[in-house]
Short mmCIF file of N, CA and C in Angstrom, two decimals:
data_model
loop_
_atom_site.label_atom_id
_atom_site.label_comp_id
_atom_site.label_asym_id
_atom_site.label_seq_id
_atom_site.Cartn_x
_atom_site.Cartn_y
_atom_site.Cartn_z
N UNK M 1497 42.64 135.97 96.35
CA UNK M 1497 43.31 136.12 97.63
C UNK M 1497 44.82 136.10 97.38
N UNK M 1498 45.53 137.12 97.83
CA UNK M 1498 46.98 137.20 97.62
C UNK M 1498 47.71 136.45 98.72
N UNK M 1499 48.82 135.79 98.36
CA UNK M 1499 49.59 135.06 99.38
C UNK M 1499 50.30 136.03 100.33
N UNK M 1500 50.45 135.59 101.55
CA UNK M 1500 51.13 136.36 102.57
C UNK M 1500 52.63 136.32 102.30
N UNK M 1501 53.29 137.48 102.04
CA UNK M 1501 54.72 137.46 101.71
C UNK M 1501 55.60 136.96 102.85
N UNK M 1502 55.20 137.19 104.09
CA UNK M 1502 55.98 136.72 105.22
C UNK M 1502 55.95 135.20 105.29
N UNK M 1503 54.75 134.62 105.09
CA UNK M 1503 54.62 133.16 105.10
C UNK M 1503 55.39 132.54 103.94
N UNK M 1504 55.31 133.16 102.75
CA UNK M 1504 56.01 132.64 101.57
C UNK M 1504 57.52 132.66 101.79
N UNK M 1505 58.05 133.74 102.34
CA UNK M 1505 59.50 133.81 102.56
C UNK M 1505 59.94 132.82 103.64
N UNK M 1506 59.10 132.55 104.63
CA UNK M 1506 59.43 131.55 105.66
C UNK M 1506 59.49 130.16 105.06
N UNK M 1507 58.57 129.87 104.14
CA UNK M 1507 58.55 128.56 103.48
C UNK M 1507 59.79 128.40 102.61
N UNK M 1508 60.16 129.45 101.88
CA UNK M 1508 61.36 129.40 101.04
C UNK M 1508 62.61 129.22 101.90
N UNK M 1509 62.70 129.95 103.02
CA UNK M 1509 63.85 129.82 103.91
C UNK M 1509 63.93 128.42 104.51
N UNK M 1510 62.77 127.86 104.87
CA UNK M 1510 62.74 126.51 105.43
C UNK M 1510 63.20 125.49 104.39
N UNK M 1511 62.74 125.62 103.17
CA UNK M 1511 63.13 124.71 102.09
C UNK M 1511 64.62 124.86 101.80
N UNK M 1512 65.11 126.07 101.78
CA UNK M 1512 66.53 126.32 101.53
C UNK M 1512 67.38 125.71 102.64
N UNK M 1513 66.95 125.87 103.88
CA UNK M 1513 67.68 125.31 105.02
C UNK M 1513 67.72 123.78 104.94
N UNK M 1514 66.59 123.16 104.61
CA UNK M 1514 66.56 121.70 104.49
C UNK M 1514 67.46 121.22 103.38
N UNK M 1515 67.44 121.88 102.24
CA UNK M 1515 68.29 121.50 101.11
C UNK M 1515 69.77 121.67 101.46
N UNK M 1516 70.08 122.77 102.14
CA UNK M 1516 71.46 123.01 102.53
C UNK M 1516 71.97 121.90 103.45
N UNK M 1517 71.20 121.57 104.47
CA UNK M 1517 71.61 120.53 105.42
C UNK M 1517 71.73 119.18 104.73
N UNK M 1518 70.80 118.87 103.83
CA UNK M 1518 70.88 117.61 103.10
C UNK M 1518 72.15 117.56 102.24
N UNK M 1519 72.51 118.68 101.64
CA UNK M 1519 73.72 118.74 100.84
C UNK M 1519 74.97 118.58 101.71
N UNK M 1520 74.96 119.18 102.90
CA UNK M 1520 76.08 119.01 103.83
C UNK M 1520 76.23 117.53 104.20
N UNK M 1521 75.12 116.88 104.50
CA UNK M 1521 75.18 115.46 104.85
C UNK M 1521 75.64 114.62 103.65
N UNK M 1522 75.27 115.01 102.45
CA UNK M 1522 75.72 114.29 101.26
C UNK M 1522 77.23 114.44 101.09
N UNK M 1523 77.76 115.63 101.30
CA UNK M 1523 79.21 115.83 101.21
C UNK M 1523 79.93 115.03 102.30
N UNK M 1524 79.37 114.99 103.50
CA UNK M 1524 79.98 114.20 104.57
C UNK M 1524 79.96 112.72 104.22
N UNK M 1525 78.86 112.26 103.63
CA UNK M 1525 78.77 110.87 103.17
C UNK M 1525 79.88 110.57 102.17
N UNK M 1526 80.06 111.46 101.20
CA UNK M 1526 81.09 111.25 100.18
C UNK M 1526 82.49 111.25 100.80
N UNK M 1527 82.75 112.21 101.68
CA UNK M 1527 84.06 112.28 102.32
C UNK M 1527 84.36 111.04 103.16
N UNK M 1528 83.39 110.60 103.93
CA UNK M 1528 83.59 109.40 104.75
C UNK M 1528 83.69 108.14 103.90
N UNK M 1529 83.00 108.11 102.77
CA UNK M 1529 83.11 106.95 101.88
C UNK M 1529 84.53 106.87 101.31
N UNK M 1530 85.08 108.00 100.92
CA UNK M 1530 86.45 108.02 100.40
C UNK M 1530 87.44 107.64 101.49
N UNK M 1531 87.27 108.19 102.69
CA UNK M 1531 88.15 107.85 103.80
C UNK M 1531 88.05 106.36 104.12
N UNK M 1532 86.84 105.82 104.15
CA UNK M 1532 86.64 104.40 104.43
C UNK M 1532 87.30 103.53 103.37
N UNK M 1533 87.16 103.92 102.11
CA UNK M 1533 87.77 103.14 101.03
C UNK M 1533 89.30 103.13 101.15
N UNK M 1534 89.88 104.27 101.51
CA UNK M 1534 91.34 104.32 101.68
C UNK M 1534 91.78 103.47 102.87
N UNK M 1535 91.04 103.54 103.96
CA UNK M 1535 91.37 102.72 105.13
C UNK M 1535 91.29 101.25 104.76
N UNK M 1536 90.24 100.86 104.06
CA UNK M 1536 90.07 99.46 103.66
C UNK M 1536 91.23 99.02 102.76
N UNK M 1537 91.53 99.83 101.75
CA UNK M 1537 92.57 99.46 100.79
C UNK M 1537 93.93 99.33 101.47
N UNK M 1538 94.27 100.27 102.32
CA UNK M 1538 95.60 100.25 102.93
C UNK M 1538 95.71 99.23 104.06
N UNK M 1539 94.60 98.82 104.63
CA UNK M 1539 94.65 97.78 105.67
C UNK M 1539 94.43 96.38 105.11
N UNK M 1540 93.97 96.28 103.87
CA UNK M 1540 93.68 94.97 103.28
C UNK M 1540 94.75 94.51 102.31
N UNK M 1541 95.19 95.39 101.47
CA UNK M 1541 96.13 95.03 100.41
C UNK M 1541 97.56 95.39 100.82
N UNK M 1542 98.41 94.38 100.85
CA UNK M 1542 99.80 94.62 101.27
C UNK M 1542 100.53 95.55 100.31
N UNK M 1543 100.13 95.54 99.04
CA UNK M 1543 100.75 96.45 98.08
C UNK M 1543 100.55 97.90 98.52
N UNK M 1544 99.37 98.21 98.96
CA UNK M 1544 99.09 99.58 99.41
C UNK M 1544 99.92 99.93 100.65
N UNK M 1545 100.02 99.01 101.57
CA UNK M 1545 100.80 99.27 102.78
C UNK M 1545 102.28 99.44 102.45
N UNK M 1546 102.75 98.74 101.41
CA UNK M 1546 104.15 98.91 101.00
C UNK M 1546 104.40 100.30 100.41
N UNK M 1547 103.34 100.96 99.96
CA UNK M 1547 103.48 102.34 99.49
C UNK M 1547 103.78 103.30 100.64
N UNK M 1548 103.45 102.87 101.86
CA UNK M 1548 103.65 103.71 103.05
C UNK M 1548 104.94 103.34 103.77
N UNK M 1549 105.22 102.04 103.87
CA UNK M 1549 106.42 101.57 104.57
C UNK M 1549 107.35 100.86 103.60
N UNK M 1550 108.60 101.26 103.62
CA UNK M 1550 109.62 100.58 102.82
C UNK M 1550 110.87 100.46 103.69
N UNK M 1551 111.35 99.25 103.84
CA UNK M 1551 112.53 98.99 104.67
C UNK M 1551 112.36 99.54 106.09
N UNK M 1552 111.20 99.29 106.66
CA UNK M 1552 110.87 99.71 108.03
C UNK M 1552 110.97 101.22 108.25
N UNK M 1553 110.74 101.99 107.23
CA UNK M 1553 110.71 103.45 107.39
C UNK M 1553 109.59 104.02 106.52
N UNK M 1554 109.23 105.25 106.82
CA UNK M 1554 108.17 105.93 106.08
C UNK M 1554 108.63 106.29 104.68
N UNK M 1555 107.71 106.17 103.74
CA UNK M 1555 107.97 106.62 102.37
C UNK M 1555 107.46 108.06 102.23
N UNK M 1556 107.62 108.60 101.05
CA UNK M 1556 107.12 109.96 100.78
C UNK M 1556 105.61 110.03 100.93
N UNK M 1557 104.92 108.97 100.52
CA UNK M 1557 103.45 108.96 100.66
C UNK M 1557 103.04 109.01 102.12
N UNK M 1558 103.77 108.34 102.99
CA UNK M 1558 103.46 108.38 104.42
C UNK M 1558 103.60 109.79 104.96
N UNK M 1559 104.67 110.47 104.59
CA UNK M 1559 104.87 111.84 105.05
C UNK M 1559 103.81 112.77 104.47
N UNK M 1560 103.43 112.52 103.22
CA UNK M 1560 102.36 113.31 102.60
C UNK M 1560 101.04 113.08 103.35
N UNK M 1561 100.77 111.83 103.73
CA UNK M 1561 99.55 111.51 104.45
C UNK M 1561 99.54 112.12 105.85
N UNK M 1562 100.70 112.28 106.44
CA UNK M 1562 100.79 112.88 107.78
C UNK M 1562 100.65 114.40 107.75
N UNK M 1563 101.31 115.04 106.80
CA UNK M 1563 101.35 116.50 106.75
C UNK M 1563 100.29 117.06 105.81
N UNK M 1564 99.94 116.31 104.79
CA UNK M 1564 99.01 116.77 103.77
C UNK M 1564 97.66 117.28 104.26
N UNK M 1565 96.99 116.57 105.19
CA UNK M 1565 95.70 117.09 105.65
C UNK M 1565 95.78 118.48 106.27
N UNK M 1566 96.86 118.78 106.98
CA UNK M 1566 97.01 120.12 107.55
C UNK M 1566 97.17 121.16 106.45
N UNK M 1567 97.98 120.81 105.45
CA UNK M 1567 98.21 121.74 104.35
C UNK M 1567 96.93 121.97 103.56
N UNK M 1568 96.23 120.90 103.23
CA UNK M 1568 94.99 121.01 102.44
C UNK M 1568 93.93 121.79 103.21
N UNK M 1569 93.79 121.52 104.51
CA UNK M 1569 92.79 122.26 105.29
C UNK M 1569 93.15 123.74 105.38
N UNK M 1570 94.43 124.06 105.46
CA UNK M 1570 94.86 125.45 105.47
C UNK M 1570 94.53 126.12 104.14
N UNK M 1571 94.78 125.43 103.04
CA UNK M 1571 94.47 125.97 101.71
C UNK M 1571 92.97 126.21 101.57
N UNK M 1572 92.17 125.25 102.03
CA UNK M 1572 90.71 125.41 101.96
C UNK M 1572 90.28 126.61 102.79
N UNK M 1573 90.81 126.71 104.00
CA UNK M 1573 90.41 127.79 104.90
C UNK M 1573 90.77 129.15 104.32
N UNK M 1574 91.98 129.28 103.79
CA UNK M 1574 92.42 130.57 103.26
C UNK M 1574 91.77 130.90 101.91
N UNK M 1575 91.42 129.88 101.14
CA UNK M 1575 90.89 130.13 99.81
C UNK M 1575 89.40 129.90 99.66
N UNK M 1576 88.67 129.82 100.77
CA UNK M 1576 87.25 129.47 100.71
C UNK M 1576 86.46 130.43 99.81
N UNK M 1577 86.84 131.70 99.77
CA UNK M 1577 86.12 132.68 98.95
C UNK M 1577 86.78 132.91 97.59
N UNK M 1578 87.98 132.40 97.41
CA UNK M 1578 88.71 132.65 96.16
C UNK M 1578 88.75 131.44 95.23
N UNK M 1579 88.66 130.24 95.79
CA UNK M 1579 88.75 129.02 94.99
C UNK M 1579 87.36 128.66 94.48
N UNK M 1580 87.28 128.15 93.27
CA UNK M 1580 85.99 127.77 92.69
C UNK M 1580 85.38 126.59 93.46
N UNK M 1581 84.08 126.40 93.25
CA UNK M 1581 83.39 125.28 93.90
C UNK M 1581 84.02 123.96 93.48
N UNK M 1582 84.34 123.82 92.20
CA UNK M 1582 84.98 122.61 91.70
C UNK M 1582 86.34 122.39 92.38
N UNK M 1583 87.13 123.45 92.49
CA UNK M 1583 88.43 123.35 93.14
C UNK M 1583 88.32 122.96 94.60
N UNK M 1584 87.35 123.54 95.30
CA UNK M 1584 87.13 123.17 96.70
C UNK M 1584 86.68 121.72 96.82
N UNK M 1585 85.87 121.26 95.87
CA UNK M 1585 85.44 119.86 95.88
C UNK M 1585 86.62 118.91 95.70
N UNK M 1586 87.52 119.24 94.80
CA UNK M 1586 88.73 118.43 94.58
C UNK M 1586 89.59 118.42 95.84
N UNK M 1587 89.76 119.58 96.48
CA UNK M 1587 90.55 119.66 97.71
C UNK M 1587 89.90 118.84 98.83
N UNK M 1588 88.57 118.86 98.90
CA UNK M 1588 87.87 118.07 99.91
C UNK M 1588 88.08 116.58 99.69
N UNK M 1589 88.01 116.14 98.44
CA UNK M 1589 88.24 114.73 98.11
C UNK M 1589 89.68 114.34 98.44
N UNK M 1590 90.63 115.20 98.10
CA UNK M 1590 92.04 114.96 98.44
C UNK M 1590 92.21 114.86 99.96
N UNK M 1591 91.57 115.76 100.69
CA UNK M 1591 91.65 115.76 102.15
C UNK M 1591 91.10 114.45 102.72
N UNK M 1592 89.94 114.01 102.22
CA UNK M 1592 89.34 112.77 102.70
C UNK M 1592 90.24 111.57 102.43
N UNK M 1593 90.86 111.53 101.25
CA UNK M 1593 91.76 110.42 100.91
C UNK M 1593 93.01 110.44 101.79
N UNK M 1594 93.58 111.61 102.00
CA UNK M 1594 94.78 111.71 102.84
C UNK M 1594 94.48 111.31 104.29
N UNK M 1595 93.32 111.70 104.79
CA UNK M 1595 92.93 111.30 106.15
C UNK M 1595 92.79 109.78 106.22
N UNK M 1596 92.20 109.17 105.19
CA UNK M 1596 92.06 107.72 105.17
C UNK M 1596 93.40 107.00 105.19
N UNK M 1597 94.33 107.49 104.38
CA UNK M 1597 95.67 106.88 104.34
C UNK M 1597 96.38 107.09 105.67
N UNK M 1598 96.27 108.28 106.21
CA UNK M 1598 96.91 108.60 107.49
C UNK M 1598 96.37 107.71 108.61
N UNK M 1599 95.05 107.62 108.72
CA UNK M 1599 94.45 106.79 109.77
C UNK M 1599 94.77 105.32 109.56
N UNK M 1600 94.89 104.90 108.31
CA UNK M 1600 95.14 103.48 108.02
C UNK M 1600 96.42 103.00 108.65
N UNK M 1601 97.46 103.82 108.63
CA UNK M 1601 98.71 103.32 109.19
C UNK M 1601 99.02 103.85 110.59
N UNK M 1602 98.50 104.99 110.96
CA UNK M 1602 98.76 105.48 112.32
C UNK M 1602 97.95 104.68 113.34
N UNK M 1603 96.69 104.47 113.07
CA UNK M 1603 95.83 103.78 114.03
C UNK M 1603 95.88 102.27 113.89
N UNK M 1604 96.64 101.77 112.94
CA UNK M 1604 96.76 100.33 112.76
C UNK M 1604 97.29 99.66 114.02
N UNK M 1605 98.14 100.36 114.72
CA UNK M 1605 98.72 99.82 115.95
C UNK M 1605 97.66 99.63 117.04
N UNK M 1606 96.62 100.45 117.01
CA UNK M 1606 95.65 100.45 118.09
C UNK M 1606 94.32 99.79 117.76
N UNK M 1607 93.83 100.00 116.54
CA UNK M 1607 92.44 99.67 116.24
C UNK M 1607 92.28 98.50 115.30
N UNK M 1608 93.17 98.21 114.46
CA UNK M 1608 93.16 97.20 113.40
C UNK M 1608 91.95 97.33 112.49
N UNK M 1609 91.26 96.25 112.20
CA UNK M 1609 90.22 96.25 111.17
C UNK M 1609 88.94 96.96 111.58
N UNK M 1610 88.72 97.21 112.86
CA UNK M 1610 87.47 97.83 113.27
C UNK M 1610 87.40 99.30 112.84
N UNK M 1611 88.52 99.92 112.52
CA UNK M 1611 88.52 101.30 112.09
C UNK M 1611 87.71 101.47 110.80
N UNK M 1612 87.86 100.55 109.89
CA UNK M 1612 87.08 100.59 108.66
C UNK M 1612 85.59 100.53 108.97
N UNK M 1613 85.19 99.64 109.88
CA UNK M 1613 83.78 99.52 110.26
C UNK M 1613 83.23 100.78 110.88
N UNK M 1614 84.04 101.44 111.69
CA UNK M 1614 83.60 102.68 112.33
C UNK M 1614 83.36 103.76 111.29
N UNK M 1615 84.30 103.94 110.37
CA UNK M 1615 84.13 104.96 109.34
C UNK M 1615 83.00 104.60 108.38
N UNK M 1616 82.86 103.33 108.06
CA UNK M 1616 81.77 102.91 107.18
C UNK M 1616 80.42 103.16 107.84
N UNK M 1617 80.30 102.87 109.12
CA UNK M 1617 79.04 103.12 109.83
C UNK M 1617 78.71 104.61 109.84
N UNK M 1618 79.71 105.45 110.10
CA UNK M 1618 79.48 106.90 110.07
C UNK M 1618 79.08 107.35 108.67
N UNK M 1619 79.72 106.78 107.67
CA UNK M 1619 79.40 107.09 106.28
C UNK M 1619 77.94 106.76 105.98
N UNK M 1620 77.50 105.60 106.40
CA UNK M 1620 76.11 105.19 106.14
C UNK M 1620 75.11 106.05 106.90
N UNK M 1621 75.46 106.48 108.10
CA UNK M 1621 74.56 107.37 108.85
C UNK M 1621 74.39 108.70 108.11
N UNK M 1622 75.49 109.28 107.63
CA UNK M 1622 75.39 110.52 106.89
C UNK M 1622 74.66 110.31 105.56
N UNK M 1623 74.88 109.18 104.91
CA UNK M 1623 74.15 108.88 103.68
C UNK M 1623 72.66 108.77 103.91
N UNK M 1624 72.28 108.08 104.98
CA UNK M 1624 70.84 107.96 105.31
C UNK M 1624 70.25 109.33 105.63
N UNK M 1625 71.00 110.16 106.37
CA UNK M 1625 70.51 111.50 106.69
C UNK M 1625 70.34 112.34 105.43
N UNK M 1626 71.26 112.21 104.49
CA UNK M 1626 71.15 112.95 103.23
C UNK M 1626 69.91 112.51 102.46
N UNK M 1627 69.66 111.21 102.39
CA UNK M 1627 68.48 110.70 101.69
C UNK M 1627 67.21 111.20 102.39
N UNK M 1628 67.19 111.13 103.71
CA UNK M 1628 66.03 111.61 104.47
C UNK M 1628 65.81 113.09 104.20
N UNK M 1629 66.90 113.86 104.19
CA UNK M 1629 66.79 115.29 103.95
C UNK M 1629 66.29 115.63 102.56
N UNK M 1630 66.68 114.86 101.56
CA UNK M 1630 66.25 115.13 100.19
C UNK M 1630 64.84 114.59 99.91
N UNK M 1631 64.49 113.45 100.49
CA UNK M 1631 63.23 112.79 100.14
C UNK M 1631 62.05 113.20 101.01
N UNK M 1632 62.31 113.71 102.20
CA UNK M 1632 61.21 114.11 103.09
C UNK M 1632 61.31 115.59 103.37
N UNK M 1633 60.38 116.08 104.11
CA UNK M 1633 60.40 117.50 104.50
C UNK M 1633 60.92 117.65 105.92
N UNK M 1634 61.73 116.70 106.37
CA UNK M 1634 62.27 116.72 107.72
C UNK M 1634 63.41 117.72 107.82
N UNK M 1635 63.36 118.56 108.85
CA UNK M 1635 64.43 119.51 109.12
C UNK M 1635 65.53 118.78 109.88
N UNK M 1636 66.68 118.59 109.25
CA UNK M 1636 67.77 117.82 109.85
C UNK M 1636 68.44 118.54 111.02
N UNK M 1637 68.21 119.84 111.14
CA UNK M 1637 68.82 120.57 112.26
C UNK M 1637 68.21 120.16 113.60
N UNK M 1638 67.02 119.55 113.59
CA UNK M 1638 66.40 119.13 114.84
C UNK M 1638 67.14 117.94 115.48
N UNK M 1639 68.03 117.29 114.76
CA UNK M 1639 68.80 116.17 115.30
C UNK M 1639 70.06 116.62 116.04
N UNK M 1640 70.32 117.92 116.06
CA UNK M 1640 71.55 118.42 116.67
C UNK M 1640 71.73 117.98 118.12
N UNK M 1641 70.74 118.11 119.01
CA UNK M 1641 70.97 117.68 120.40
C UNK M 1641 71.30 116.19 120.52
N UNK M 1642 70.65 115.36 119.73
CA UNK M 1642 70.89 113.92 119.78
C UNK M 1642 72.31 113.62 119.29
N UNK M 1643 72.70 114.24 118.20
CA UNK M 1643 74.03 114.01 117.65
C UNK M 1643 75.13 114.53 118.58
N UNK M 1644 74.87 115.63 119.28
CA UNK M 1644 75.85 116.14 120.25
C UNK M 1644 76.02 115.16 121.41
N UNK M 1645 74.93 114.57 121.86
CA UNK M 1645 75.03 113.57 122.93
C UNK M 1645 75.78 112.33 122.47
N UNK M 1646 75.53 111.90 121.24
CA UNK M 1646 76.26 110.76 120.70
C UNK M 1646 77.75 111.07 120.60
N UNK M 1647 78.09 112.26 120.14
CA UNK M 1647 79.49 112.66 120.05
C UNK M 1647 80.14 112.67 121.43
N UNK M 1648 79.44 113.21 122.41
CA UNK M 1648 79.98 113.23 123.77
C UNK M 1648 80.21 111.80 124.27
N UNK M 1649 79.29 110.88 123.96
CA UNK M 1649 79.46 109.48 124.36
C UNK M 1649 80.68 108.85 123.71
N UNK M 1650 80.90 109.14 122.44
CA UNK M 1650 82.07 108.61 121.73
C UNK M 1650 83.35 109.17 122.35
N UNK M 1651 83.35 110.46 122.66
CA UNK M 1651 84.53 111.08 123.25
C UNK M 1651 84.84 110.49 124.62
N UNK M 1652 83.82 110.14 125.38
CA UNK M 1652 84.03 109.56 126.71
C UNK M 1652 84.47 108.10 126.62
N UNK M 1653 83.86 107.33 125.73
CA UNK M 1653 84.13 105.90 125.65
C UNK M 1653 85.49 105.59 125.03
N UNK M 1654 85.92 106.36 124.04
CA UNK M 1654 87.16 106.06 123.33
C UNK M 1654 88.38 105.97 124.25
N UNK M 1655 88.64 106.94 125.10
CA UNK M 1655 89.81 106.79 125.98
C UNK M 1655 89.68 105.62 126.95
N UNK M 1656 88.47 105.33 127.40
CA UNK M 1656 88.26 104.21 128.33
C UNK M 1656 88.64 102.90 127.66
N UNK M 1657 88.22 102.73 126.40
CA UNK M 1657 88.52 101.50 125.67
C UNK M 1657 90.02 101.33 125.49
N UNK M 1658 90.73 102.43 125.17
CA UNK M 1658 92.16 102.34 124.91
C UNK M 1658 93.00 102.31 126.18
N UNK M 1659 92.57 103.02 127.20
CA UNK M 1659 93.37 103.10 128.43
C UNK M 1659 93.20 101.89 129.35
N UNK M 1660 92.06 101.22 129.24
CA UNK M 1660 91.79 100.07 130.10
C UNK M 1660 91.50 98.83 129.28
N UNK M 1661 92.50 98.27 128.60
CA UNK M 1661 92.26 97.10 127.75
C UNK M 1661 91.86 95.87 128.57
N UNK M 1662 92.14 95.87 129.86
CA UNK M 1662 91.79 94.72 130.69
C UNK M 1662 90.28 94.59 130.89
N UNK M 1663 89.54 95.63 130.57
CA UNK M 1663 88.08 95.57 130.70
C UNK M 1663 87.48 94.64 129.66
N UNK M 1664 88.29 94.25 128.68
CA UNK M 1664 87.85 93.36 127.61
C UNK M 1664 86.60 93.89 126.91
N UNK M 1665 86.65 95.17 126.61
CA UNK M 1665 85.52 95.84 125.98
C UNK M 1665 85.97 96.26 124.58
N UNK M 1666 85.34 95.75 123.58
CA UNK M 1666 85.71 96.12 122.22
C UNK M 1666 85.12 97.51 121.89
N UNK M 1667 85.60 98.08 120.81
CA UNK M 1667 85.07 99.38 120.42
C UNK M 1667 83.59 99.32 120.11
N UNK M 1668 83.15 98.26 119.45
CA UNK M 1668 81.75 98.16 119.07
C UNK M 1668 80.84 98.07 120.30
N UNK M 1669 81.26 97.33 121.29
CA UNK M 1669 80.48 97.22 122.52
C UNK M 1669 80.48 98.55 123.26
N UNK M 1670 81.63 99.22 123.27
CA UNK M 1670 81.74 100.50 123.94
C UNK M 1670 80.86 101.55 123.31
N UNK M 1671 80.75 101.51 121.99
CA UNK M 1671 79.93 102.51 121.32
C UNK M 1671 78.49 102.06 121.29
#
């Protein structure tokens, strides 16, 4: 009995789609882990914070952290088909680190130590999704509606927490 070519190609496409999504979640896990580590380092160690602020003004690293993510994302966008996979990976890691440094000192005024927890939690969610995608035959694209609702909830709750501090609602309770 010969296998049905339509069924075989559907199975291959399904497997390819699952692997692709699991790889995307793995890259997001890595990026968020790097961002979380930078936030932790710059909010915990005074030496790191001194690399950003000197004599009550921004250092070169602070300006790089502010402008760098825009430049790196532009380079990635323009060179997506011309830069090697390794080069794009390095740019992604650089982007994640710059975002971590940028958030560490810009949001320090508003969020303090809970920012690290938020990024770490997101990192762990993407890591768990990557493991689920690699170890099971679960199609991760089926979580899209749930994740969109969660994102909408975060977008709605964040301004409420910051604009109405008298509500005495922490970020963790809000989320």
